[in-house]
Amino acid sequence: MSQATELAAAAGSTDPRVGLRAVRALRRLLERLEVVQVDNARRQGWSWQEIADTLEVSRQAVHKKHAGRPAVNSSWEA
């Protein structure tokens, strides 16, 4: 079972401490995955608008969040 699958299962726990910790870990994982995929898209020539449309956010929001930060390794395994 993958870490993400285990965390998703734990997020449904009836124990709030277990569930909330899993939600926090999933949020961190999601943020790392977004960074990797935005960098991947930019390396492949995607515009900020294309990325924003795919993420269903505004171009300004994705640009503000990701422009100017250092690129990460193309592997999301950290």
mmCIF file with all atom_site columns, N, CA and C in Angstrom:
data_model
loop_
_atom_site.group_PDB
_atom_site.id
_atom_site.type_symbol
_atom_site.label_atom_id
_atom_site.label_alt_id
_atom_site.label_comp_id
_atom_site.label_asym_id
_atom_site.label_entity_id
_atom_site.label_seq_id
_atom_site.pdbx_PDB_ins_code
_atom_site.Cartn_x
_atom_site.Cartn_y
_atom_site.Cartn_z
_atom_site.occupancy
_atom_site.B_iso_or_equiv
_atom_site.pdbx_formal_charge
_atom_site.auth_seq_id
_atom_site.auth_comp_id
_atom_site.auth_asym_id
_atom_site.auth_atom_id
_atom_site.pdbx_PDB_model_num
ATOM 1   N N  . MET A 1 1  ? 0.854   -1.178 0.000   1.00 0.00 ? 1  MET A N  1
ATOM 2   C CA . MET A 1 1  ? 0.000   0.000  0.000   1.00 0.00 ? 1  MET A CA 1
ATOM 3   C C  . MET A 1 1  ? 0.900   1.242  0.000   1.00 0.00 ? 1  MET A C  1
ATOM 4   N N  . SER A 1 2  ? 0.576   2.225  -0.834  1.00 0.00 ? 2  SER A N  1
ATOM 5   C CA . SER A 1 2  ? 1.395   3.431  -0.911  1.00 0.00 ? 2  SER A CA 1
ATOM 6   C C  . SER A 1 2  ? 1.127   4.338  0.283   1.00 0.00 ? 2  SER A C  1
ATOM 7   N N  . GLN A 1 3  ? 2.068   5.233  0.515   1.00 0.00 ? 3  GLN A N  1
ATOM 8   C CA . GLN A 1 3  ? 1.920   6.187  1.607   1.00 0.00 ? 3  GLN A CA 1
ATOM 9   C C  . GLN A 1 3  ? 0.654   7.021  1.422   1.00 0.00 ? 3  GLN A C  1
ATOM 10  N N  . ALA A 1 4  ? 0.393   7.467  0.218   1.00 0.00 ? 4  ALA A N  1
ATOM 11  C CA . ALA A 1 4  ? -0.794  8.278  -0.029  1.00 0.00 ? 4  ALA A CA 1
ATOM 12  C C  . ALA A 1 4  ? -2.066  7.494  0.270   1.00 0.00 ? 4  ALA A C  1
ATOM 13  N N  . THR A 1 5  ? -2.092  6.223  -0.102  1.00 0.00 ? 5  THR A N  1
ATOM 14  C CA . THR A 1 5  ? -3.255  5.383  0.167   1.00 0.00 ? 5  THR A CA 1
ATOM 15  C C  . THR A 1 5  ? -3.457  5.191  1.664   1.00 0.00 ? 5  THR A C  1
ATOM 16  N N  . GLU A 1 6  ? -2.359  4.965  2.372   1.00 0.00 ? 6  GLU A N  1
ATOM 17  C CA . GLU A 1 6  ? -2.439  4.814  3.822   1.00 0.00 ? 6  GLU A CA 1
ATOM 18  C C  . GLU A 1 6  ? -2.925  6.106  4.482   1.00 0.00 ? 6  GLU A C  1
ATOM 19  N N  . LEU A 1 7  ? -2.417  7.236  4.008   1.00 0.00 ? 7  LEU A N  1
ATOM 20  C CA . LEU A 1 7  ? -2.849  8.525  4.572   1.00 0.00 ? 7  LEU A CA 1
ATOM 21  C C  . LEU A 1 7  ? -4.324  8.790  4.281   1.00 0.00 ? 7  LEU A C  1
ATOM 22  N N  . ALA A 1 8  ? -4.764  8.453  3.073   1.00 0.00 ? 8  ALA A N  1
ATOM 23  C CA . ALA A 1 8  ? -6.164  8.655  2.726   1.00 0.00 ? 8  ALA A CA 1
ATOM 24  C C  . ALA A 1 8  ? -7.065  7.810  3.626   1.00 0.00 ? 8  ALA A C  1
ATOM 25  N N  . ALA A 1 9  ? -6.650  6.594  3.896   1.00 0.00 ? 9  ALA A N  1
ATOM 26  C CA . ALA A 1 9  ? -7.420  5.728  4.792   1.00 0.00 ? 9  ALA A CA 1
ATOM 27  C C  . ALA A 1 9  ? -7.427  6.301  6.205   1.00 0.00 ? 9  ALA A C  1
ATOM 28  N N  . ALA A 1 10 ? -6.281  6.773  6.665   1.00 0.00 ? 10 ALA A N  1
ATOM 29  C CA . ALA A 1 10 ? -6.187  7.342  8.013   1.00 0.00 ? 10 ALA A CA 1
ATOM 30  C C  . ALA A 1 10 ? -7.008  8.625  8.138   1.00 0.00 ? 10 ALA A C  1
ATOM 31  N N  . ALA A 1 11 ? -7.154  9.373  7.050   1.00 0.00 ? 11 ALA A N  1
ATOM 32  C CA . ALA A 1 11 ? -7.932  10.613 7.089   1.00 0.00 ? 11 ALA A CA 1
ATOM 33  C C  . ALA A 1 11 ? -9.399  10.338 7.402   1.00 0.00 ? 11 ALA A C  1
ATOM 34  N N  . GLY A 1 12 ? -9.860  9.128  7.145   1.00 0.00 ? 12 GLY A N  1
ATOM 35  C CA . GLY A 1 12 ? -11.233 8.747  7.447   1.00 0.00 ? 12 GLY A CA 1
ATOM 36  C C  . GLY A 1 12 ? -11.408 8.131  8.824   1.00 0.00 ? 12 GLY A C  1
ATOM 37  N N  . SER A 1 13 ? -10.361 8.179  9.621   1.00 0.00 ? 13 SER A N  1
ATOM 38  C CA . SER A 1 13 ? -10.413 7.580  10.954  1.00 0.00 ? 13 SER A CA 1
ATOM 39  C C  . SER A 1 13 ? -11.453 8.265  11.839  1.00 0.00 ? 13 SER A C  1
ATOM 40  N N  . THR A 1 14 ? -12.036 7.499  12.747  1.00 0.00 ? 14 THR A N  1
ATOM 41  C CA . THR A 1 14 ? -12.960 8.092  13.719  1.00 0.00 ? 14 THR A CA 1
ATOM 42  C C  . THR A 1 14 ? -12.208 8.779  14.847  1.00 0.00 ? 14 THR A C  1
ATOM 43  N N  . ASP A 1 15 ? -10.905 8.548  14.941  1.00 0.00 ? 15 ASP A N  1
ATOM 44  C CA . ASP A 1 15 ? -10.070 9.237  15.925  1.00 0.00 ? 15 ASP A CA 1
ATOM 45  C C  . ASP A 1 15 ? -9.621  10.561 15.310  1.00 0.00 ? 15 ASP A C  1
ATOM 46  N N  . PRO A 1 16 ? -10.098 11.704 15.831  1.00 0.00 ? 16 PRO A N  1
ATOM 47  C CA . PRO A 1 16 ? -9.753  12.991 15.233  1.00 0.00 ? 16 PRO A CA 1
ATOM 48  C C  . PRO A 1 16 ? -8.246  13.247 15.164  1.00 0.00 ? 16 PRO A C  1
ATOM 49  N N  . ARG A 1 17 ? -7.491  12.790 16.151  1.00 0.00 ? 17 ARG A N  1
ATOM 50  C CA . ARG A 1 17 ? -6.045  13.011 16.137  1.00 0.00 ? 17 ARG A CA 1
ATOM 51  C C  . ARG A 1 17 ? -5.406  12.303 14.935  1.00 0.00 ? 17 ARG A C  1
ATOM 52  N N  . VAL A 1 18 ? -5.806  11.083 14.699  1.00 0.00 ? 18 VAL A N  1
ATOM 53  C CA . VAL A 1 18 ? -5.294  10.313 13.561  1.00 0.00 ? 18 VAL A CA 1
ATOM 54  C C  . VAL A 1 18 ? -5.754  10.953 12.250  1.00 0.00 ? 18 VAL A C  1
ATOM 55  N N  . GLY A 1 19 ? -7.024  11.276 12.168  1.00 0.00 ? 19 GLY A N  1
ATOM 56  C CA . GLY A 1 19 ? -7.574  11.857 10.945  1.00 0.00 ? 19 GLY A CA 1
ATOM 57  C C  . GLY A 1 19 ? -6.966  13.199 10.593  1.00 0.00 ? 19 GLY A C  1
ATOM 58  N N  . LEU A 1 20 ? -6.832  14.062 11.577  1.00 0.00 ? 20 LEU A N  1
ATOM 59  C CA . LEU A 1 20 ? -6.287  15.391 11.310  1.00 0.00 ? 20 LEU A CA 1
ATOM 60  C C  . LEU A 1 20 ? -4.803  15.337 10.957  1.00 0.00 ? 20 LEU A C  1
ATOM 61  N N  . ARG A 1 21 ? -4.065  14.464 11.585  1.00 0.00 ? 21 ARG A N  1
ATOM 62  C CA . ARG A 1 21 ? -2.652  14.305 11.221  1.00 0.00 ? 21 ARG A CA 1
ATOM 63  C C  . ARG A 1 21 ? -2.518  13.806 9.789   1.00 0.00 ? 21 ARG A C  1
ATOM 64  N N  . ALA A 1 22 ? -3.397  12.904 9.404   1.00 0.00 ? 22 ALA A N  1
ATOM 65  C CA . ALA A 1 22 ? -3.377  12.404 8.031   1.00 0.00 ? 22 ALA A CA 1
ATOM 66  C C  . ALA A 1 22 ? -3.733  13.508 7.043   1.00 0.00 ? 22 ALA A C  1
ATOM 67  N N  . VAL A 1 23 ? -4.702  14.331 7.379   1.00 0.00 ? 23 VAL A N  1
ATOM 68  C CA . VAL A 1 23 ? -5.076  15.456 6.514   1.00 0.00 ? 23 VAL A CA 1
ATOM 69  C C  . VAL A 1 23 ? -3.882  16.396 6.349   1.00 0.00 ? 23 VAL A C  1
ATOM 70  N N  . ARG A 1 24 ? -3.180  16.688 7.448   1.00 0.00 ? 24 ARG A N  1
ATOM 71  C CA . ARG A 1 24 ? -2.003  17.560 7.386   1.00 0.00 ? 24 ARG A CA 1
ATOM 72  C C  . ARG A 1 24 ? -0.939  16.952 6.472   1.00 0.00 ? 24 ARG A C  1
ATOM 73  N N  . ALA A 1 25 ? -0.682  15.660 6.607   1.00 0.00 ? 25 ALA A N  1
ATOM 74  C CA . ALA A 1 25 ? 0.321   15.002 5.773   1.00 0.00 ? 25 ALA A CA 1
ATOM 75  C C  . ALA A 1 25 ? -0.095  14.979 4.299   1.00 0.00 ? 25 ALA A C  1
ATOM 76  N N  . LEU A 1 26 ? -1.368  14.746 4.040   1.00 0.00 ? 26 LEU A N  1
ATOM 77  C CA . LEU A 1 26 ? -1.854  14.769 2.660   1.00 0.00 ? 26 LEU A CA 1
ATOM 78  C C  . LEU A 1 26 ? -1.723  16.159 2.054   1.00 0.00 ? 26 LEU A C  1
ATOM 79  N N  . ARG A 1 27 ? -1.989  17.177 2.837   1.00 0.00 ? 27 ARG A N  1
ATOM 80  C CA . ARG A 1 27 ? -1.855  18.562 2.364   1.00 0.00 ? 27 ARG A CA 1
ATOM 81  C C  . ARG A 1 27 ? -0.408  18.836 1.958   1.00 0.00 ? 27 ARG A C  1
ATOM 82  N N  . ARG A 1 28 ? 0.536   18.381 2.776   1.00 0.00 ? 28 ARG A N  1
ATOM 83  C CA . ARG A 1 28 ? 1.960   18.575 2.454   1.00 0.00 ? 28 ARG A CA 1
ATOM 84  C C  . ARG A 1 28 ? 2.347   17.822 1.188   1.00 0.00 ? 28 ARG A C  1
ATOM 85  N N  . LEU A 1 29 ? 1.857   16.605 1.056   1.00 0.00 ? 29 LEU A N  1
ATOM 86  C CA . LEU A 1 29 ? 2.134   15.815 -0.132  1.00 0.00 ? 29 LEU A CA 1
ATOM 87  C C  . LEU A 1 29 ? 1.562   16.499 -1.374  1.00 0.00 ? 29 LEU A C  1
ATOM 88  N N  . LEU A 1 30 ? 0.354   16.985 -1.282  1.00 0.00 ? 30 LEU A N  1
ATOM 89  C CA . LEU A 1 30 ? -0.282  17.680 -2.390  1.00 0.00 ? 30 LEU A CA 1
ATOM 90  C C  . LEU A 1 30 ? 0.516   18.907 -2.813  1.00 0.00 ? 30 LEU A C  1
ATOM 91  N N  . GLU A 1 31 ? 1.005   19.670 -1.851  1.00 0.00 ? 31 GLU A N  1
ATOM 92  C CA . GLU A 1 31 ? 1.802   20.857 -2.165  1.00 0.00 ? 31 GLU A CA 1
ATOM 93  C C  . GLU A 1 31 ? 3.077   20.471 -2.908  1.00 0.00 ? 31 GLU A C  1
ATOM 94  N N  . ARG A 1 32 ? 3.747   19.408 -2.452  1.00 0.00 ? 32 ARG A N  1
ATOM 95  C CA . ARG A 1 32 ? 4.976   18.962 -3.132  1.00 0.00 ? 32 ARG A CA 1
ATOM 96  C C  . ARG A 1 32 ? 4.677   18.506 -4.558  1.00 0.00 ? 32 ARG A C  1
ATOM 97  N N  . LEU A 1 33 ? 3.586   17.771 -4.721  1.00 0.00 ? 33 LEU A N  1
ATOM 98  C CA . LEU A 1 33 ? 3.220   17.296 -6.054  1.00 0.00 ? 33 LEU A CA 1
ATOM 99  C C  . LEU A 1 33 ? 2.891   18.458 -6.987  1.00 0.00 ? 33 LEU A C  1
ATOM 100 N N  . GLU A 1 34 ? 2.201   19.465 -6.482  1.00 0.00 ? 34 GLU A N  1
ATOM 101 C CA . GLU A 1 34 ? 1.877   20.628 -7.310  1.00 0.00 ? 34 GLU A CA 1
ATOM 102 C C  . GLU A 1 34 ? 3.144   21.335 -7.773  1.00 0.00 ? 34 GLU A C  1
ATOM 103 N N  . VAL A 1 35 ? 4.094   21.520 -6.875  1.00 0.00 ? 35 VAL A N  1
ATOM 104 C CA . VAL A 1 35 ? 5.358   22.174 -7.227  1.00 0.00 ? 35 VAL A CA 1
ATOM 105 C C  . VAL A 1 35 ? 6.065   21.394 -8.332  1.00 0.00 ? 35 VAL A C  1
ATOM 106 N N  . VAL A 1 36 ? 6.147   20.086 -8.170  1.00 0.00 ? 36 VAL A N  1
ATOM 107 C CA . VAL A 1 36 ? 6.819   19.255 -9.171  1.00 0.00 ? 36 VAL A CA 1
ATOM 108 C C  . VAL A 1 36 ? 6.118   19.367 -10.521 1.00 0.00 ? 36 VAL A C  1
ATOM 109 N N  . GLN A 1 37 ? 4.792   19.310 -10.529 1.00 0.00 ? 37 GLN A N  1
ATOM 110 C CA . GLN A 1 37 ? 4.069   19.320 -11.804 1.00 0.00 ? 37 GLN A CA 1
ATOM 111 C C  . GLN A 1 37 ? 4.043   20.706 -12.452 1.00 0.00 ? 37 GLN A C  1
ATOM 112 N N  . VAL A 1 38 ? 4.008   21.754 -11.655 1.00 0.00 ? 38 VAL A N  1
ATOM 113 C CA . VAL A 1 38 ? 4.100   23.105 -12.238 1.00 0.00 ? 38 VAL A CA 1
ATOM 114 C C  . VAL A 1 38 ? 5.476   23.277 -12.875 1.00 0.00 ? 38 VAL A C  1
ATOM 115 N N  . ASP A 1 39 ? 6.526   22.857 -12.186 1.00 0.00 ? 39 ASP A N  1
ATOM 116 C CA . ASP A 1 39 ? 7.863   22.932 -12.769 1.00 0.00 ? 39 ASP A CA 1
ATOM 117 C C  . ASP A 1 39 ? 7.945   22.101 -14.047 1.00 0.00 ? 39 ASP A C  1
ATOM 118 N N  . ASN A 1 40 ? 7.355   20.920 -14.033 1.00 0.00 ? 40 ASN A N  1
ATOM 119 C CA . ASN A 1 40 ? 7.330   20.060 -15.210 1.00 0.00 ? 40 ASN A CA 1
ATOM 120 C C  . ASN A 1 40 ? 6.631   20.765 -16.377 1.00 0.00 ? 40 ASN A C  1
ATOM 121 N N  . ALA A 1 41 ? 5.497   21.358 -16.101 1.00 0.00 ? 41 ALA A N  1
ATOM 122 C CA . ALA A 1 41 ? 4.751   22.073 -17.145 1.00 0.00 ? 41 ALA A CA 1
ATOM 123 C C  . ALA A 1 41 ? 5.555   23.250 -17.695 1.00 0.00 ? 41 ALA A C  1
ATOM 124 N N  . ARG A 1 42 ? 6.191   24.020 -16.820 1.00 0.00 ? 42 ARG A N  1
ATOM 125 C CA . ARG A 1 42 ? 6.978   25.161 -17.273 1.00 0.00 ? 42 ARG A CA 1
ATOM 126 C C  . ARG A 1 42 ? 8.162   24.701 -18.133 1.00 0.00 ? 42 ARG A C  1
ATOM 127 N N  . ARG A 1 43 ? 8.820   23.607 -17.734 1.00 0.00 ? 43 ARG A N  1
ATOM 128 C CA . ARG A 1 43 ? 9.943   23.087 -18.529 1.00 0.00 ? 43 ARG A CA 1
ATOM 129 C C  . ARG A 1 43 ? 9.473   22.653 -19.921 1.00 0.00 ? 43 ARG A C  1
ATOM 130 N N  . GLN A 1 44 ? 8.214   22.224 -20.014 1.00 0.00 ? 44 GLN A N  1
ATOM 131 C CA . GLN A 1 44 ? 7.667   21.792 -21.303 1.00 0.00 ? 44 GLN A CA 1
ATOM 132 C C  . GLN A 1 44 ? 7.027   22.933 -22.079 1.00 0.00 ? 44 GLN A C  1
ATOM 133 N N  . GLY A 1 45 ? 7.185   24.153 -21.570 1.00 0.00 ? 45 GLY A N  1
ATOM 134 C CA . GLY A 1 45 ? 6.728   25.325 -22.316 1.00 0.00 ? 45 GLY A CA 1
ATOM 135 C C  . GLY A 1 45 ? 5.305   25.770 -22.057 1.00 0.00 ? 45 GLY A C  1
ATOM 136 N N  . TRP A 1 46 ? 4.659   25.216 -21.041 1.00 0.00 ? 46 TRP A N  1
ATOM 137 C CA . TRP A 1 46 ? 3.299   25.638 -20.736 1.00 0.00 ? 46 TRP A CA 1
ATOM 138 C C  . TRP A 1 46 ? 3.302   27.075 -20.240 1.00 0.00 ? 46 TRP A C  1
ATOM 139 N N  . SER A 1 47 ? 2.272   27.804 -20.595 1.00 0.00 ? 47 SER A N  1
ATOM 140 C CA . SER A 1 47 ? 2.102   29.170 -20.085 1.00 0.00 ? 47 SER A CA 1
ATOM 141 C C  . SER A 1 47 ? 1.491   29.116 -18.691 1.00 0.00 ? 47 SER A C  1
ATOM 142 N N  . TRP A 1 48 ? 1.606   30.233 -17.984 1.00 0.00 ? 48 TRP A N  1
ATOM 143 C CA . TRP A 1 48 ? 0.958   30.312 -16.668 1.00 0.00 ? 48 TRP A CA 1
ATOM 144 C C  . TRP A 1 48 ? -0.547  30.137 -16.817 1.00 0.00 ? 48 TRP A C  1
ATOM 145 N N  . GLN A 1 49 ? -1.113  30.621 -17.915 1.00 0.00 ? 49 GLN A N  1
ATOM 146 C CA . GLN A 1 49 ? -2.557  30.482 -18.137 1.00 0.00 ? 49 GLN A CA 1
ATOM 147 C C  . GLN A 1 49 ? -2.953  29.023 -18.327 1.00 0.00 ? 49 GLN A C  1
ATOM 148 N N  . GLU A 1 50 ? -2.170  28.255 -19.070 1.00 0.00 ? 50 GLU A N  1
ATOM 149 C CA . GLU A 1 50 ? -2.473  26.830 -19.257 1.00 0.00 ? 50 GLU A CA 1
ATOM 150 C C  . GLU A 1 50 ? -2.426  26.074 -17.923 1.00 0.00 ? 50 GLU A C  1
ATOM 151 N N  . ILE A 1 51 ? -1.425  26.389 -17.119 1.00 0.00 ? 51 ILE A N  1
ATOM 152 C CA . ILE A 1 51 ? -1.305  25.741 -15.808 1.00 0.00 ? 51 ILE A CA 1
ATOM 153 C C  . ILE A 1 51 ? -2.499  26.123 -14.945 1.00 0.00 ? 51 ILE A C  1
ATOM 154 N N  . ALA A 1 52 ? -2.823  27.401 -14.926 1.00 0.00 ? 52 ALA A N  1
ATOM 155 C CA . ALA A 1 52 ? -3.950  27.883 -14.112 1.00 0.00 ? 52 ALA A CA 1
ATOM 156 C C  . ALA A 1 52 ? -5.256  27.228 -14.542 1.00 0.00 ? 52 ALA A C  1
ATOM 157 N N  . ASP A 1 53 ? -5.476  27.151 -15.839 1.00 0.00 ? 53 ASP A N  1
ATOM 158 C CA . ASP A 1 53 ? -6.711  26.531 -16.337 1.00 0.00 ? 53 ASP A CA 1
ATOM 159 C C  . ASP A 1 53 ? -6.814  25.076 -15.893 1.00 0.00 ? 53 ASP A C  1
ATOM 160 N N  . THR A 1 54 ? -5.704  24.351 -15.961 1.00 0.00 ? 54 THR A N  1
ATOM 161 C CA . THR A 1 54 ? -5.698  22.943 -15.581 1.00 0.00 ? 54 THR A CA 1
ATOM 162 C C  . THR A 1 54 ? -5.940  22.772 -14.084 1.00 0.00 ? 54 THR A C  1
ATOM 163 N N  . LEU A 1 55 ? -5.374  23.673 -13.279 1.00 0.00 ? 55 LEU A N  1
ATOM 164 C CA . LEU A 1 55 ? -5.568  23.616 -11.826 1.00 0.00 ? 55 LEU A CA 1
ATOM 165 C C  . LEU A 1 55 ? -6.878  24.276 -11.375 1.00 0.00 ? 55 LEU A C  1
ATOM 166 N N  . GLU A 1 56 ? -7.565  24.918 -12.329 1.00 0.00 ? 56 GLU A N  1
ATOM 167 C CA . GLU A 1 56 ? -8.815  25.633 -12.052 1.00 0.00 ? 56 GLU A CA 1
ATOM 168 C C  . GLU A 1 56 ? -8.630  26.731 -11.004 1.00 0.00 ? 56 GLU A C  1
ATOM 169 N N  . VAL A 1 57 ? -7.566  27.513 -11.223 1.00 0.00 ? 57 VAL A N  1
ATOM 170 C CA . VAL A 1 57 ? -7.293  28.707 -10.421 1.00 0.00 ? 57 VAL A CA 1
ATOM 171 C C  . VAL A 1 57 ? -6.988  29.840 -11.388 1.00 0.00 ? 57 VAL A C  1
ATOM 172 N N  . SER A 1 58 ? -6.828  31.042 -10.862 1.00 0.00 ? 58 SER A N  1
ATOM 173 C CA . SER A 1 58 ? -6.502  32.159 -11.744 1.00 0.00 ? 58 SER A CA 1
ATOM 174 C C  . SER A 1 58 ? -5.028  32.136 -12.123 1.00 0.00 ? 58 SER A C  1
ATOM 175 N N  . ARG A 1 59 ? -4.725  32.739 -13.254 1.00 0.00 ? 59 ARG A N  1
ATOM 176 C CA . ARG A 1 59 ? -3.337  32.842 -13.690 1.00 0.00 ? 59 ARG A CA 1
ATOM 177 C C  . ARG A 1 59 ? -2.518  33.593 -12.650 1.00 0.00 ? 59 ARG A C  1
ATOM 178 N N  . GLN A 1 60 ? -3.116  34.643 -12.099 1.00 0.00 ? 60 GLN A N  1
ATOM 179 C CA . GLN A 1 60 ? -2.415  35.436 -11.091 1.00 0.00 ? 60 GLN A CA 1
ATOM 180 C C  . GLN A 1 60 ? -2.080  34.592 -9.864  1.00 0.00 ? 60 GLN A C  1
ATOM 181 N N  . ALA A 1 61 ? -3.002  33.739 -9.445  1.00 0.00 ? 61 ALA A N  1
ATOM 182 C CA . ALA A 1 61 ? -2.771  32.914 -8.252  1.00 0.00 ? 61 ALA A CA 1
ATOM 183 C C  . ALA A 1 61 ? -1.628  31.937 -8.462  1.00 0.00 ? 61 ALA A C  1
ATOM 184 N N  . VAL A 1 62 ? -1.619  31.256 -9.604  1.00 0.00 ? 62 VAL A N  1
ATOM 185 C CA . VAL A 1 62 ? -0.558  30.277 -9.847  1.00 0.00 ? 62 VAL A CA 1
ATOM 186 C C  . VAL A 1 62 ? 0.784   30.973 -10.059 1.00 0.00 ? 62 VAL A C  1
ATOM 187 N N  . HIS A 1 63 ? 0.768   32.120 -10.714 1.00 0.00 ? 63 HIS A N  1
ATOM 188 C CA . HIS A 1 63 ? 2.001   32.859 -10.940 1.00 0.00 ? 63 HIS A CA 1
ATOM 189 C C  . HIS A 1 63 ? 2.564   33.368 -9.613  1.00 0.00 ? 63 HIS A C  1
ATOM 190 N N  . LYS A 1 64 ? 1.714   33.915 -8.783  1.00 0.00 ? 64 LYS A N  1
ATOM 191 C CA . LYS A 1 64 ? 2.161   34.426 -7.485  1.00 0.00 ? 64 LYS A CA 1
ATOM 192 C C  . LYS A 1 64 ? 2.762   33.313 -6.630  1.00 0.00 ? 64 LYS A C  1
ATOM 193 N N  . LYS A 1 65 ? 2.136   32.141 -6.675  1.00 0.00 ? 65 LYS A N  1
ATOM 194 C CA . LYS A 1 65 ? 2.584   31.020 -5.841  1.00 0.00 ? 65 LYS A CA 1
ATOM 195 C C  . LYS A 1 65 ? 3.882   30.401 -6.350  1.00 0.00 ? 65 LYS A C  1
ATOM 196 N N  . HIS A 1 66 ? 4.073   30.330 -7.669  1.00 0.00 ? 66 HIS A N  1
ATOM 197 C CA . HIS A 1 66 ? 5.172   29.542 -8.208  1.00 0.00 ? 66 HIS A CA 1
ATOM 198 C C  . HIS A 1 66 ? 6.252   30.336 -8.933  1.00 0.00 ? 66 HIS A C  1
ATOM 199 N N  . ALA A 1 67 ? 5.967   31.509 -9.438  1.00 0.00 ? 67 ALA A N  1
ATOM 200 C CA . ALA A 1 67 ? 6.986   32.262 -10.174 1.00 0.00 ? 67 ALA A CA 1
ATOM 201 C C  . ALA A 1 67 ? 8.055   32.761 -9.209  1.00 0.00 ? 67 ALA A C  1
ATOM 202 N N  . GLY A 1 68 ? 9.282   32.649 -9.625  1.00 0.00 ? 68 GLY A N  1
ATOM 203 C CA . GLY A 1 68 ? 10.376  33.180 -8.829  1.00 0.00 ? 68 GLY A CA 1
ATOM 204 C C  . GLY A 1 68 ? 10.932  32.234 -7.783  1.00 0.00 ? 68 GLY A C  1
ATOM 205 N N  . ARG A 1 69 ? 10.230  31.129 -7.509  1.00 0.00 ? 69 ARG A N  1
ATOM 206 C CA . ARG A 1 69 ? 10.797  30.182 -6.552  1.00 0.00 ? 69 ARG A CA 1
ATOM 207 C C  . ARG A 1 69 ? 11.744  29.257 -7.318  1.00 0.00 ? 69 ARG A C  1
ATOM 208 N N  . PRO A 1 70 ? 12.736  28.722 -6.623  1.00 0.00 ? 70 PRO A N  1
ATOM 209 C CA . PRO A 1 70 ? 13.659  27.810 -7.314  1.00 0.00 ? 70 PRO A CA 1
ATOM 210 C C  . PRO A 1 70 ? 12.939  26.557 -7.805  1.00 0.00 ? 70 PRO A C  1
ATOM 211 N N  . ALA A 1 71 ? 13.365  26.090 -8.950  1.00 0.00 ? 71 ALA A N  1
ATOM 212 C CA . ALA A 1 71 ? 12.797  24.848 -9.486  1.00 0.00 ? 71 ALA A CA 1
ATOM 213 C C  . ALA A 1 71 ? 13.251  23.683 -8.610  1.00 0.00 ? 71 ALA A C  1
ATOM 214 N N  . VAL A 1 72 ? 12.431  22.653 -8.584  1.00 0.00 ? 72 VAL A N  1
ATOM 215 C CA . VAL A 1 72 ? 12.766  21.453 -7.802  1.00 0.00 ? 72 VAL A CA 1
ATOM 216 C C  . VAL A 1 72 ? 13.203  20.355 -8.751  1.00 0.00 ? 72 VAL A C  1
ATOM 217 N N  . ASN A 1 73 ? 13.778  19.318 -8.176  1.00 0.00 ? 73 ASN A N  1
ATOM 218 C CA . ASN A 1 73 ? 14.145  18.133 -8.918  1.00 0.00 ? 73 ASN A CA 1
ATOM 219 C C  . ASN A 1 73 ? 12.897  17.567 -9.579  1.00 0.00 ? 73 ASN A C  1
ATOM 220 N N  . SER A 1 74 ? 13.022  17.021 -10.766 1.00 0.00 ? 74 SER A N  1
ATOM 221 C CA . SER A 1 74 ? 11.850  16.499 -11.475 1.00 0.00 ? 74 SER A CA 1
ATOM 222 C C  . SER A 1 74 ? 11.245  15.273 -10.808 1.00 0.00 ? 74 SER A C  1
ATOM 223 N N  . SER A 1 75 ? 11.942  14.662 -9.870  1.00 0.00 ? 75 SER A N  1
ATOM 224 C CA . SER A 1 75 ? 11.394  13.521 -9.137  1.00 0.00 ? 75 SER A CA 1
ATOM 225 C C  . SER A 1 75 ? 10.683  14.033 -7.911  1.00 0.00 ? 75 SER A C  1
ATOM 226 N N  . TRP A 1 76 ? 9.439   13.635 -7.696  1.00 0.00 ? 76 TRP A N  1
ATOM 227 C CA . TRP A 1 76 ? 8.677   14.141 -6.539  1.00 0.00 ? 76 TRP A CA 1
ATOM 228 C C  . TRP A 1 76 ? 9.006   13.405 -5.271  1.00 0.00 ? 76 TRP A C  1
ATOM 229 N N  . GLU A 1 77 ? 9.773   12.351 -5.362  1.00 0.00 ? 77 GLU A N  1
ATOM 230 C CA . GLU A 1 77 ? 10.132  11.596 -4.167  1.00 0.00 ? 77 GLU A CA 1
ATOM 231 C C  . GLU A 1 77 ? 11.160  12.382 -3.371  1.00 0.00 ? 77 GLU A C  1
ATOM 232 N N  . ALA A 1 78 ? 10.734  12.911 -2.238  1.00 0.00 ? 78 ALA A N  1
ATOM 233 C CA . ALA A 1 78 ? 11.621  13.730 -1.414  1.00 0.00 ? 78 ALA A CA 1
ATOM 234 C C  . ALA A 1 78 ? 11.999  13.035 -0.144  1.00 0.00 ? 78 ALA A C  1
#
